[in-house]
Amino acid sequence: MSDPLRLALGSGRLPRIGVADSQPDPPAMPTRPARKGTSQARLQRENAHDEIYEKIYTAILEHRLHPGTKLVEERLAEIFGVSRARIREVLARLAHEQVVELIPQRGAYVAKPTIEQARDVFEARRVIEPAVLRRLVETLTPEKLTRLRLHQELEVDARRRDDKRAVIRLSGEFHSLAAELAGNSALARSMRELSVLTCLMIFLYDAPTTTSCRADEHSQIIDAIAKRDAARAEKLMLEHLEHIESSMKMVGDREEVDLAAIFKA
Ligand SMILES: [Zn+2]
């Protein structure tokens, strides 16, 4: 990978958020050292597992896999050159994160959040994200700030290239990165789930021309974090979420359709 920004991020790839820490099992601290003793084969197996998970996860984030798409076990096993059991494991993990829906007798499908679920996601984000930012400001280090800025540069770069897929993915990842850097693993895990669900919702309910997060809003939030102004960062985040939610066309049972407005010349 030659992109200097990616290299600058340290791992030679995008700051994939807490992949190693987001296994369905709680990442209990005492079990960590024991993992080092696992056999080479087991490690290889886990890595392969993660890689497939990552590929499917990223394809969903980038809208290459659409909500409601059937994920055929046999086909995926063929594509990735692994057993169906391995694919089942990955799908179970994605189902655990609500990204995939497992329907008995029918199989696995990319989740298709309903309007009700979409509203719930925003309600949860309005609670979680201010808490994330408060904690991030409290624990801020120059390194954390650099990670945020580098991520922002990747976003700006993707927008400049008009790479819509990358923009949608990076926009979502900004929020997960903030949660990861805040250092609360429970918040980070929730945020990761909520941001991939938001990506699916954007596909389902957004106007086709828009791409989730507005261009300059993340950088304003980062500026407030840099000044350790938690109140401003929180306020900007709530406004940012309001903008994302209001850009979606979530017309459902709860809302009366205003026929007069529709037919007004
Ligand atoms: Zn955003």
Coordinates of N, CA, C and O and ligand atoms in Angstrom, one line a residue, residues 125 171-172 174-175 213-214 218 237 240 244, ligand 1:
R125 N -27.5 7.2 19.0 CA -26.3 8.0 18.6 C -26.3 9.3 19.4 O -25.3 9.8 19.8
S171 N -16.7 8.4 6.3 CA -17.6 9.2 7.1 C -18.0 8.4 8.3 O -18.0 8.8 9.5
G172 N -18.5 7.1 8.1 CA -18.9 6.3 9.2 C -17.8 6.0 10.1 O -17.9 6.0 11.3
F174 N -15.2 7.7 10.8 CA -14.8 8.8 11.6 C -15.4 8.7 13.0 O -14.8 8.9 14.1
H175 N -16.7 8.3 13.0 CA -17.4 8.3 14.3 C -17.0 7.1 15.1 O -16.8 7.2 16.3
C213 N -22.3 12.2 5.9 CA -21.8 13.3 6.7 C -21.4 14.5 5.7 O -20.8 14.3 4.7
R214 N -21.8 15.7 6.2 CA -21.4 16.9 5.4 C -19.9 17.1 5.4 O -19.3 16.8 6.4
H218 N -17.0 17.3 10.2 CA -16.1 16.5 11.0 C -14.9 17.4 11.4 O -14.4 17.3 12.5
M237 N -21.7 18.0 17.3 CA -22.0 16.6 17.0 C -23.5 16.4 16.9 O -24.1 15.7 16.0
H240 N -24.7 17.8 13.8 CA -24.2 17.0 12.7 C -25.2 15.8 12.5 O -25.6 15.5 11.4
I244 N -27.7 14.7 9.4 CA -27.7 13.4 8.7 C -29.1 12.8 8.7 O -29.7 12.4 7.7
Ligands
ZN1 ZN -20.2 12.3 10.5

